[in-house]
CSV table of C-alpha atoms in Angstrom, one decimal:
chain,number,residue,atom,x,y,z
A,2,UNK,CA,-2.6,61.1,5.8
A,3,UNK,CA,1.3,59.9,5.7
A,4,UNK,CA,2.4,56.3,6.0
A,5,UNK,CA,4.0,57.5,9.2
A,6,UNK,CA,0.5,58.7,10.5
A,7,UNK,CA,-1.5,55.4,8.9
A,8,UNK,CA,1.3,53.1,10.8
A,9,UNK,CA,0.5,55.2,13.8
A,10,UNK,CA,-3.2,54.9,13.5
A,11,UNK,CA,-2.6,50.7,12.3
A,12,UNK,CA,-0.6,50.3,15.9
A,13,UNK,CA,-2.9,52.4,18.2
A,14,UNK,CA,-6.0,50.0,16.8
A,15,UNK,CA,-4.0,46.5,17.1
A,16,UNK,CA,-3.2,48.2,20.3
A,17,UNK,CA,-6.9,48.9,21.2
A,18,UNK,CA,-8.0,45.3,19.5
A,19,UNK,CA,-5.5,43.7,21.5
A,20,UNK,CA,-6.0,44.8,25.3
A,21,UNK,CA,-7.7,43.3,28.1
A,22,UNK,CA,-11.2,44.5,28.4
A,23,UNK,CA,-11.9,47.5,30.8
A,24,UNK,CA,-12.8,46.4,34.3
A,25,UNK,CA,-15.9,49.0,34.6
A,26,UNK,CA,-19.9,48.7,35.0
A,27,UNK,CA,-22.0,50.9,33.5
A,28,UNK,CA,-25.7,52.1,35.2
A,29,UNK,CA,-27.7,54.2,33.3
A,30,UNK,CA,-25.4,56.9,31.5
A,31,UNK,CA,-22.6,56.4,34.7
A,32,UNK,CA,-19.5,54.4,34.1
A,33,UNK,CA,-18.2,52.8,37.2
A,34,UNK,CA,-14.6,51.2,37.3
A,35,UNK,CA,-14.0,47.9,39.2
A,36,UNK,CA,-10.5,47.5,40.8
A,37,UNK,CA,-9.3,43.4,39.6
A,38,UNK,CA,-10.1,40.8,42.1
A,39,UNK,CA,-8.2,39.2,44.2
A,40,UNK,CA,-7.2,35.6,43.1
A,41,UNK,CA,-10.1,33.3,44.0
A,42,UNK,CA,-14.0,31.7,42.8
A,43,UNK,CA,-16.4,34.1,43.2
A,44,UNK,CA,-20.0,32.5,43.1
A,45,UNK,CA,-22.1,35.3,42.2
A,46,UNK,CA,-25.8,35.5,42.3
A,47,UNK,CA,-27.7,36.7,38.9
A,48,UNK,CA,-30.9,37.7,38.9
A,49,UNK,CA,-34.2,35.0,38.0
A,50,UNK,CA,-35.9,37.5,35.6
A,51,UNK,CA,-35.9,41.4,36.6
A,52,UNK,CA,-32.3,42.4,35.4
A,53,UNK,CA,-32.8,45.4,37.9
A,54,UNK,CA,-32.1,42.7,41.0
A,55,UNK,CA,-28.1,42.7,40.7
A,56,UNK,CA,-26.6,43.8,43.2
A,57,UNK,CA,-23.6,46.4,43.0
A,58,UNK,CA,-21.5,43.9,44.9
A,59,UNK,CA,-22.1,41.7,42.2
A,60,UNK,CA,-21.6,44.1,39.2
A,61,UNK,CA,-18.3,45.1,40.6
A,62,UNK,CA,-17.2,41.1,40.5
A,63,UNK,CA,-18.5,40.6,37.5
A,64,UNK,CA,-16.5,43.4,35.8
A,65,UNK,CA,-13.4,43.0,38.2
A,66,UNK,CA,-12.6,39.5,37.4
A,67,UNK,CA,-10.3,38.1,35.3
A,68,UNK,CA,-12.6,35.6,33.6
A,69,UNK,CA,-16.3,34.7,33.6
A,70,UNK,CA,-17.8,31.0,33.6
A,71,UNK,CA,-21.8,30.8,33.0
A,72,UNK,CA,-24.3,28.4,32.1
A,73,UNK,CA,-25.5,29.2,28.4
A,74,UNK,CA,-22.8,32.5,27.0
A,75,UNK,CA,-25.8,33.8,24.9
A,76,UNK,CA,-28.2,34.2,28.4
A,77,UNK,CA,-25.0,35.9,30.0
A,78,UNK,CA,-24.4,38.0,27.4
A,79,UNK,CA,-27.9,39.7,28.1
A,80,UNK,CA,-27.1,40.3,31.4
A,81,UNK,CA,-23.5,41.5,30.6
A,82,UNK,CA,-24.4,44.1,27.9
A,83,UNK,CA,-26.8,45.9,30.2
A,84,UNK,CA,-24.5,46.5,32.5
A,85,UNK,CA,-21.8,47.2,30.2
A,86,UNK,CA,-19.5,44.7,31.3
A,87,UNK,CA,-17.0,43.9,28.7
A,88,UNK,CA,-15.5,40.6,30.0
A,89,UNK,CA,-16.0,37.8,27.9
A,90,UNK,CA,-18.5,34.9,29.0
A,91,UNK,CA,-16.8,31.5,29.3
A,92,UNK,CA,-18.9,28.4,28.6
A,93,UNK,CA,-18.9,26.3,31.6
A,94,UNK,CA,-21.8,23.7,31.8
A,95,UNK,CA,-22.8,20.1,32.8
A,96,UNK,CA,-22.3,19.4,29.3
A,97,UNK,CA,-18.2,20.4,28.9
A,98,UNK,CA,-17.7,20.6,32.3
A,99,UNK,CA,-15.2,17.5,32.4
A,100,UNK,CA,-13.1,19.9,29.7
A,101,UNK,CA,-13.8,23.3,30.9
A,102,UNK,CA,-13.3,22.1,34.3
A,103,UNK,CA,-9.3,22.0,34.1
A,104,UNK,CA,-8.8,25.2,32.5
A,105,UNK,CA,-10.8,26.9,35.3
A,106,UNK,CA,-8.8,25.5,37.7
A,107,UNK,CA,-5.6,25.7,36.0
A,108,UNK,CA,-6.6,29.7,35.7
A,109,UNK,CA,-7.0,29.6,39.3
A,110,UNK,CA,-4.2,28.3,40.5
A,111,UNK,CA,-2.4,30.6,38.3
A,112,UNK,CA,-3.5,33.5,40.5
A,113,UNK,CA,-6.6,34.6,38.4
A,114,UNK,CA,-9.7,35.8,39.6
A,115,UNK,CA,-12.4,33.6,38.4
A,116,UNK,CA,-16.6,34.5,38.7
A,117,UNK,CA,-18.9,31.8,38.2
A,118,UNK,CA,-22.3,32.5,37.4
A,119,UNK,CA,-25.7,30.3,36.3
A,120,UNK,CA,-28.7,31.6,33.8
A,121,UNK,CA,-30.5,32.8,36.6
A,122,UNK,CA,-30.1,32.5,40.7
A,123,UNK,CA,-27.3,31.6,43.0
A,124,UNK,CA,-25.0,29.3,41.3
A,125,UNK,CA,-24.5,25.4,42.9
A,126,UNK,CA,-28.5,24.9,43.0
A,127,UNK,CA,-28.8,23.0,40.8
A,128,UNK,CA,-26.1,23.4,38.2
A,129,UNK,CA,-22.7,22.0,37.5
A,130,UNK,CA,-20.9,24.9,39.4
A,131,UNK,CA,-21.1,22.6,42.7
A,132,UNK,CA,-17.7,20.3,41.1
A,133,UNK,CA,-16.1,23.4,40.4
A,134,UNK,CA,-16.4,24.7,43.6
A,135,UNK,CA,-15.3,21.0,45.3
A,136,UNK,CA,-12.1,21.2,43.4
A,137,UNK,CA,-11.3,24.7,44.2
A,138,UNK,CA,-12.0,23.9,47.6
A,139,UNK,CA,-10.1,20.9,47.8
A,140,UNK,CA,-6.9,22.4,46.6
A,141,UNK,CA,-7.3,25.3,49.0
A,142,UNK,CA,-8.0,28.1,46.9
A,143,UNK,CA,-10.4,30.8,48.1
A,144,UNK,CA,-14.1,30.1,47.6
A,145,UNK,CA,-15.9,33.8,48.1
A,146,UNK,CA,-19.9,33.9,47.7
A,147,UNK,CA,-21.2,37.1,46.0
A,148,UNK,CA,-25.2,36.7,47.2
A,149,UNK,CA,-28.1,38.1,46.1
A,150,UNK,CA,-31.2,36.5,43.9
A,151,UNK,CA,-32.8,32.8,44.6
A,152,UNK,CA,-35.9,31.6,43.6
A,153,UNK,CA,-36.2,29.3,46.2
A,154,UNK,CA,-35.9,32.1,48.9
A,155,UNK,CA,-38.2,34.4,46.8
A,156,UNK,CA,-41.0,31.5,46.4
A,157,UNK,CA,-40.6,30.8,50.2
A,158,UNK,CA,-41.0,34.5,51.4
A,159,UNK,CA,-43.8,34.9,48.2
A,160,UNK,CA,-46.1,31.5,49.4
A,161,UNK,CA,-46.8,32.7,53.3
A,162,UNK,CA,-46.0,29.3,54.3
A,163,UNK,CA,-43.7,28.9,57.4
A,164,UNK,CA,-39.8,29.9,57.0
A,165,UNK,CA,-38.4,29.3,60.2
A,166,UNK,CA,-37.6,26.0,59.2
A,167,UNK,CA,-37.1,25.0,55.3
A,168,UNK,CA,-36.1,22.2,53.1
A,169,UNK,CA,-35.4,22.9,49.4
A,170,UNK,CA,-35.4,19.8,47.5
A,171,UNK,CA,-34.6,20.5,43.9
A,172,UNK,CA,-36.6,18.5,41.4
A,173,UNK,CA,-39.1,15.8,41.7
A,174,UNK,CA,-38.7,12.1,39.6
A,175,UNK,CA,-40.0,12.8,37.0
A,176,UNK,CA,-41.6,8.9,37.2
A,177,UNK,CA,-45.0,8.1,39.1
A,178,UNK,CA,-43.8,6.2,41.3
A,179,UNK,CA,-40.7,7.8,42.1
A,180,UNK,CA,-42.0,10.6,42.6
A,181,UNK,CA,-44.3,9.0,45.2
A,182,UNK,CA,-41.6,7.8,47.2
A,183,UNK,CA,-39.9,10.4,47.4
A,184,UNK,CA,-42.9,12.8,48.4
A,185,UNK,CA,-43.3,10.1,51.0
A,186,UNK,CA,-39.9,9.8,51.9
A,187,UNK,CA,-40.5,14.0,52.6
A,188,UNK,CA,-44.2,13.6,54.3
A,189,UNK,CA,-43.2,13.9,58.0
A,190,UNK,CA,-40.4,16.5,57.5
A,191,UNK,CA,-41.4,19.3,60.1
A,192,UNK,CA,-40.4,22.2,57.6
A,193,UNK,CA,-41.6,24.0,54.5
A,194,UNK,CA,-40.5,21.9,51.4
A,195,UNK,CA,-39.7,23.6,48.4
A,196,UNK,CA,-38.9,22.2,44.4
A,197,UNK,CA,-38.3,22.6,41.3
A,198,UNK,CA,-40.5,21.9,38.6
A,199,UNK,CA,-41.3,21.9,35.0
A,200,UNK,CA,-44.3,23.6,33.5
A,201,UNK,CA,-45.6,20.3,31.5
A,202,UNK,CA,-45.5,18.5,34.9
A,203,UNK,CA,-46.4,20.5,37.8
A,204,UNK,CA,-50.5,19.3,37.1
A,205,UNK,CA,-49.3,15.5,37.7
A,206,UNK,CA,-47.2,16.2,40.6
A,207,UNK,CA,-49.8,18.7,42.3
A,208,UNK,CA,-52.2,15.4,42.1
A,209,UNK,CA,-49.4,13.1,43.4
A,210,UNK,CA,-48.7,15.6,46.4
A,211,UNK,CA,-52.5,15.8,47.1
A,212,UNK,CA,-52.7,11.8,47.2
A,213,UNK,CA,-49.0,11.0,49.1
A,214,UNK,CA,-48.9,14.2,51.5
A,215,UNK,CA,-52.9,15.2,51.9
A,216,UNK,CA,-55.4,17.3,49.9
A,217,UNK,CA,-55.5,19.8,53.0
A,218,UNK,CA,-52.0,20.9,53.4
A,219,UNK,CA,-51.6,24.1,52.3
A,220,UNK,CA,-48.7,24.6,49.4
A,221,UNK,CA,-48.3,27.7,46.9
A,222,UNK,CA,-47.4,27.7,43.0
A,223,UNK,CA,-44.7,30.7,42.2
A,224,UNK,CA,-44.5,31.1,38.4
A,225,UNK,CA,-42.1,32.9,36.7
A,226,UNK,CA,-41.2,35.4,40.2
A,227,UNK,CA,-39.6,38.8,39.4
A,228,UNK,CA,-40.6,38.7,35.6
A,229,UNK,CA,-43.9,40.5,33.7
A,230,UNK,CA,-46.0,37.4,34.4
A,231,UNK,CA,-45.1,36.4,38.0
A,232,UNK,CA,-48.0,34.8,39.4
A,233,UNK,CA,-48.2,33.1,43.2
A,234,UNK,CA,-51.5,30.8,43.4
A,235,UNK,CA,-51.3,29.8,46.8
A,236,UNK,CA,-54.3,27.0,48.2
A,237,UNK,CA,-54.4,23.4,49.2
A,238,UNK,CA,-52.5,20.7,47.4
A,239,UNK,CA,-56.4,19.4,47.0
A,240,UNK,CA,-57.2,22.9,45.6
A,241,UNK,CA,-54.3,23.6,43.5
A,242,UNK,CA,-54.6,20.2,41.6
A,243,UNK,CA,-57.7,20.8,40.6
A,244,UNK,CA,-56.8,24.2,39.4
A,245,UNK,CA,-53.5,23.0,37.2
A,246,UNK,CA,-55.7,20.1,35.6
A,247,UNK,CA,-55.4,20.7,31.9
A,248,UNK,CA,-54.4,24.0,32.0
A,249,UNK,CA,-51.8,25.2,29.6
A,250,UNK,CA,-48.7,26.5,31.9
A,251,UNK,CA,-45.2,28.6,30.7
A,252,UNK,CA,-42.7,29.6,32.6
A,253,UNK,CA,-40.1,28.7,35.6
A,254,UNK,CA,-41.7,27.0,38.9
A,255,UNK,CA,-41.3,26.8,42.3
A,256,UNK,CA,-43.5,24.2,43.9
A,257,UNK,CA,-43.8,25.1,48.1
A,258,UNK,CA,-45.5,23.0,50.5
A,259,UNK,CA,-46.5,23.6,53.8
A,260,UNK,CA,-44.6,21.3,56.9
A,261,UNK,CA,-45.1,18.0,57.7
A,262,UNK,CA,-45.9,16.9,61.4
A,263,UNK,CA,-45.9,13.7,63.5
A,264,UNK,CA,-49.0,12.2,64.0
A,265,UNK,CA,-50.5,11.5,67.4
A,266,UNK,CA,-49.7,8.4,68.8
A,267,UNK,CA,-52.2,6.3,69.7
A,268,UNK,CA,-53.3,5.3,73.5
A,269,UNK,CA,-52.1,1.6,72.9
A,270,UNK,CA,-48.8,3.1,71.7
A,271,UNK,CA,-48.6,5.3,74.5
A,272,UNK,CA,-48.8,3.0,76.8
A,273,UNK,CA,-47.0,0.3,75.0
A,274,UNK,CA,-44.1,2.9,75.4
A,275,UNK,CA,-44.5,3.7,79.1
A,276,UNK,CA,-45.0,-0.1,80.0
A,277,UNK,CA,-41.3,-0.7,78.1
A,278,UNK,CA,-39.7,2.6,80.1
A,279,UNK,CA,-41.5,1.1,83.1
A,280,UNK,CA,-39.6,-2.4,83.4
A,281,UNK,CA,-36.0,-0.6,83.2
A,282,UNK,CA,-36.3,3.0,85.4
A,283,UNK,CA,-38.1,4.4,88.0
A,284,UNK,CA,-41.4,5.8,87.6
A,285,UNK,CA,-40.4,9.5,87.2
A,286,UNK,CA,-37.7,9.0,84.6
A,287,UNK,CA,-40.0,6.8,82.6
A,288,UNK,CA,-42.8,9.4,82.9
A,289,UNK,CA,-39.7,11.8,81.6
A,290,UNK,CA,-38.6,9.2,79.0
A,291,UNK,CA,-42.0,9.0,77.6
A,292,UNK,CA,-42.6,12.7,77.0
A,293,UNK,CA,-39.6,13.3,75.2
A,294,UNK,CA,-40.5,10.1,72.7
A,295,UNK,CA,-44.3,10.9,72.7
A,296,UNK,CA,-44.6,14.7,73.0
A,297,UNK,CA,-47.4,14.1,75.8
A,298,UNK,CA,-47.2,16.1,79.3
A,299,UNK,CA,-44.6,14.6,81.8
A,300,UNK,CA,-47.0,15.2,84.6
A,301,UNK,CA,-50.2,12.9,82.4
A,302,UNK,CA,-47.6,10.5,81.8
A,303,UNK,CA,-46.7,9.9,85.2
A,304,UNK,CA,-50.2,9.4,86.2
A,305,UNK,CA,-51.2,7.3,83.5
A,306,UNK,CA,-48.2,5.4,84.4
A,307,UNK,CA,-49.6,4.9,88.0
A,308,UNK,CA,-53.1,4.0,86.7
A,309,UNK,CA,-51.4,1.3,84.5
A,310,UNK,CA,-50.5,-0.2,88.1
A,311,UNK,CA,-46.9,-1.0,87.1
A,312,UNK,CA,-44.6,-1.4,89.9
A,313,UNK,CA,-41.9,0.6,89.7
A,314,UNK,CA,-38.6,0.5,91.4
A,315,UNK,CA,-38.7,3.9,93.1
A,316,UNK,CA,-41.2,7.1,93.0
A,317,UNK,CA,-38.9,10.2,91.1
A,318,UNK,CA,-42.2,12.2,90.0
C-alpha cells in the first residue's frame, strides 16, 4: 500500500469514527432509516419486559433524534442494540438531574430533537422526566408524547376490575401507619386504585389494605406483566393476604384494587338531612335537595318528608 493510499484509508476512518451516528432501526435482518426529528421532547414509551412491545412510532423517534436521555444507559443500551439504533444513551436521572437537566434544555433550545425515555413504561410516572418536561414546557418548547407500554394500564386491563373510572397512585409509605392513612385517605374513592409496590413489601401492605379498605374487596397482584414469569393472582384483599404471607416474591408489582363506594346513610341521617332542607325550601325542592346529597329516590323523599309532618312553605312535588 502507498503512503498516499494509507493517508487515504487514515482520513476515510477518522472520517467514519467521527460522524454522527446513522439515523436507522433495524428489525430482524431489515434496516429502516428514520428522517431527524423536528426540534422538540419526545416522551417515548419503552416496553416493561417483552422487547417485542415497541412500537414503530417509537423506534423511528428513538433512531431520528438528535440525543437520547434515559434512566440507567446500561438498561437502554439493551433496548437500543436490539433494534440497532446507534444513538448514544444520555444519563438523565433523579440522581444528576439538577446537572443533566441544563444541558437538555440548553440542547433544546438550540433546535435539537431530544427523546426521553425511562427503564421500562411511559416516562413521567414515576421518574425524574416530569421536571424535564415542566421546563420545556415552561419555556414553550414543543412537548410531543410517543405512547405505547404502561404497566399501570396493563395491570388494570390484566386484573378484571372496573376501568371506566381509575386512580393510579404510585407507591405506598412505606411506614405502617402511613401507609394506613393514606389507604384511608383512598377508601371511599369510587374508582379502581392502582400502585406501585416492592416485592419485599407487597405481604405487609396486602394485610394493611385488607384491615383499612375490607377483607372482601376484590383487588388483583400483576407480577412481572409481559415478561417469562408474568403472573396475575386476582382474589380478595382478605384472600390475597393470606396468600403473600411469607412467601418469597421477585419481580416488578402492580397492586389493583377494586372501587370504593359511599356507604348508606343511615335513617337518622336521612332525616336529619331532610328536616335541615325542610326549614329553608319548599317541600319539593328539599325532596330534590335531599336525593342529590343522599342518593335516595326523589319521590321516597318527598313522602318521607310528608310523614315527618314538617310544614313546609309550599307543595312543589
Amino acid at each position: 500500500m502507498t503512503r498516499k493510499t494509507s493517508q487515504a484509508a487514515d482520513s476515510a476512518r477518522n472520517a467514519a469514527e467521527t460522524a454522527p451516528p446513522a439515523r436507522s432501526f433495524r428489525i430482524g435482518a431489515h434496516e429502516i432509516p428514520a428522517r431527524p426529528l423536528e426540534p422538540g421532547l419526545y416522551l417515548v414509551s419503552t416496553p416493561i419486559g417483552n422487547l417485542g412491545d415497541m412500537t414503530l412510532r417509537g423506534l423511528e423517534t428513538l433512531a431520528g433524534a438528535d440525543l437520547i436521555a434515559c434512566e440507567d444507559t446500561r438498561v437502554s443500551r439493551v433496548l437500543l442494540d436490539r433494534y440497532g439504533i446507534a444513538t448514544r444513551p444520555y444519563a438523565y436521572h433523579e440522581h444528576n438531574a439538577e446537572r443533566a437537566g441544563p444541558k437538555l434544555m440548553a440542547a433544546l433550545e438550540a433546535g435539537k430533537s431530544v427523546a426521553l425515555i425511562s427503564d421500562a413504561g411511559t416516562p413521567l410516572i414515576s421518574d425524574p422526566g416530569y421536571r424535564l418536561s415542566q421546563s420545556a414546557i415552561a419555556a414553550g418548547l414543543p412537548v410531543i408524547p410517543i405512547p405505547g407500554a404502561s404497566a399501570p394500564m396493563a395491570a388494570l386491563v390484566a386484573s378484571g376490575l372496573p376501568s371506566d373510572a381509575f386512580l393510579f397512585a404510585g407507591f405506598l409509605p412505606s411506614k405502617d401507619k402511613a401507609r394506613r392513612d393514606r389507604l384511608a385517605s383512598l377508601a371511599a374513592t369510587e374508582a379502581t386504585l392502582m400502585f406501585f409496590e416492592s416485592p419485599n413489601r407487597i405481604a405487609a401492605c396486602l394485610a394493611c389494605a385488607s384491615e383499612v379498605l375490607g377483607a372482601d374487596r376484590p383487588a388483583a397482584v400483576c407480577r412481572e406483566l409481559t415478561k417469562a414469569f408474568e403472573e396475575v393472582r386476582r382474589g380478595t384483599l382478605g384472600d390475597l393476604a393470606a396468600q403473600y404471607q411469607g412467601e418469597s416474591v421477585r419481580g416488578e408489582i402492580v397492586l389493583v384494587i377494586g372501587p370504593g363506594s359511599t356507604p348508606e346513610p343511615s335513617d337518622e341521617d336521612v332525616e336529619a338531612v331532610l328536616a335541615k332542607l325542610a326549614r329553608d325550601l319548599p317541600a319539593g325542592k328539599a325532596a330534590t335537595e335531599a336525593a342529590r346529597l343522599t342518593g335516595q329516590p326523589r319521590k321516597d323523599l318527598y313522602q318521607r318528608l310528608l310523614a315527618m309532618k314538617v310544614r313546609p312553605t309550599r307543595d312543589e312535588a
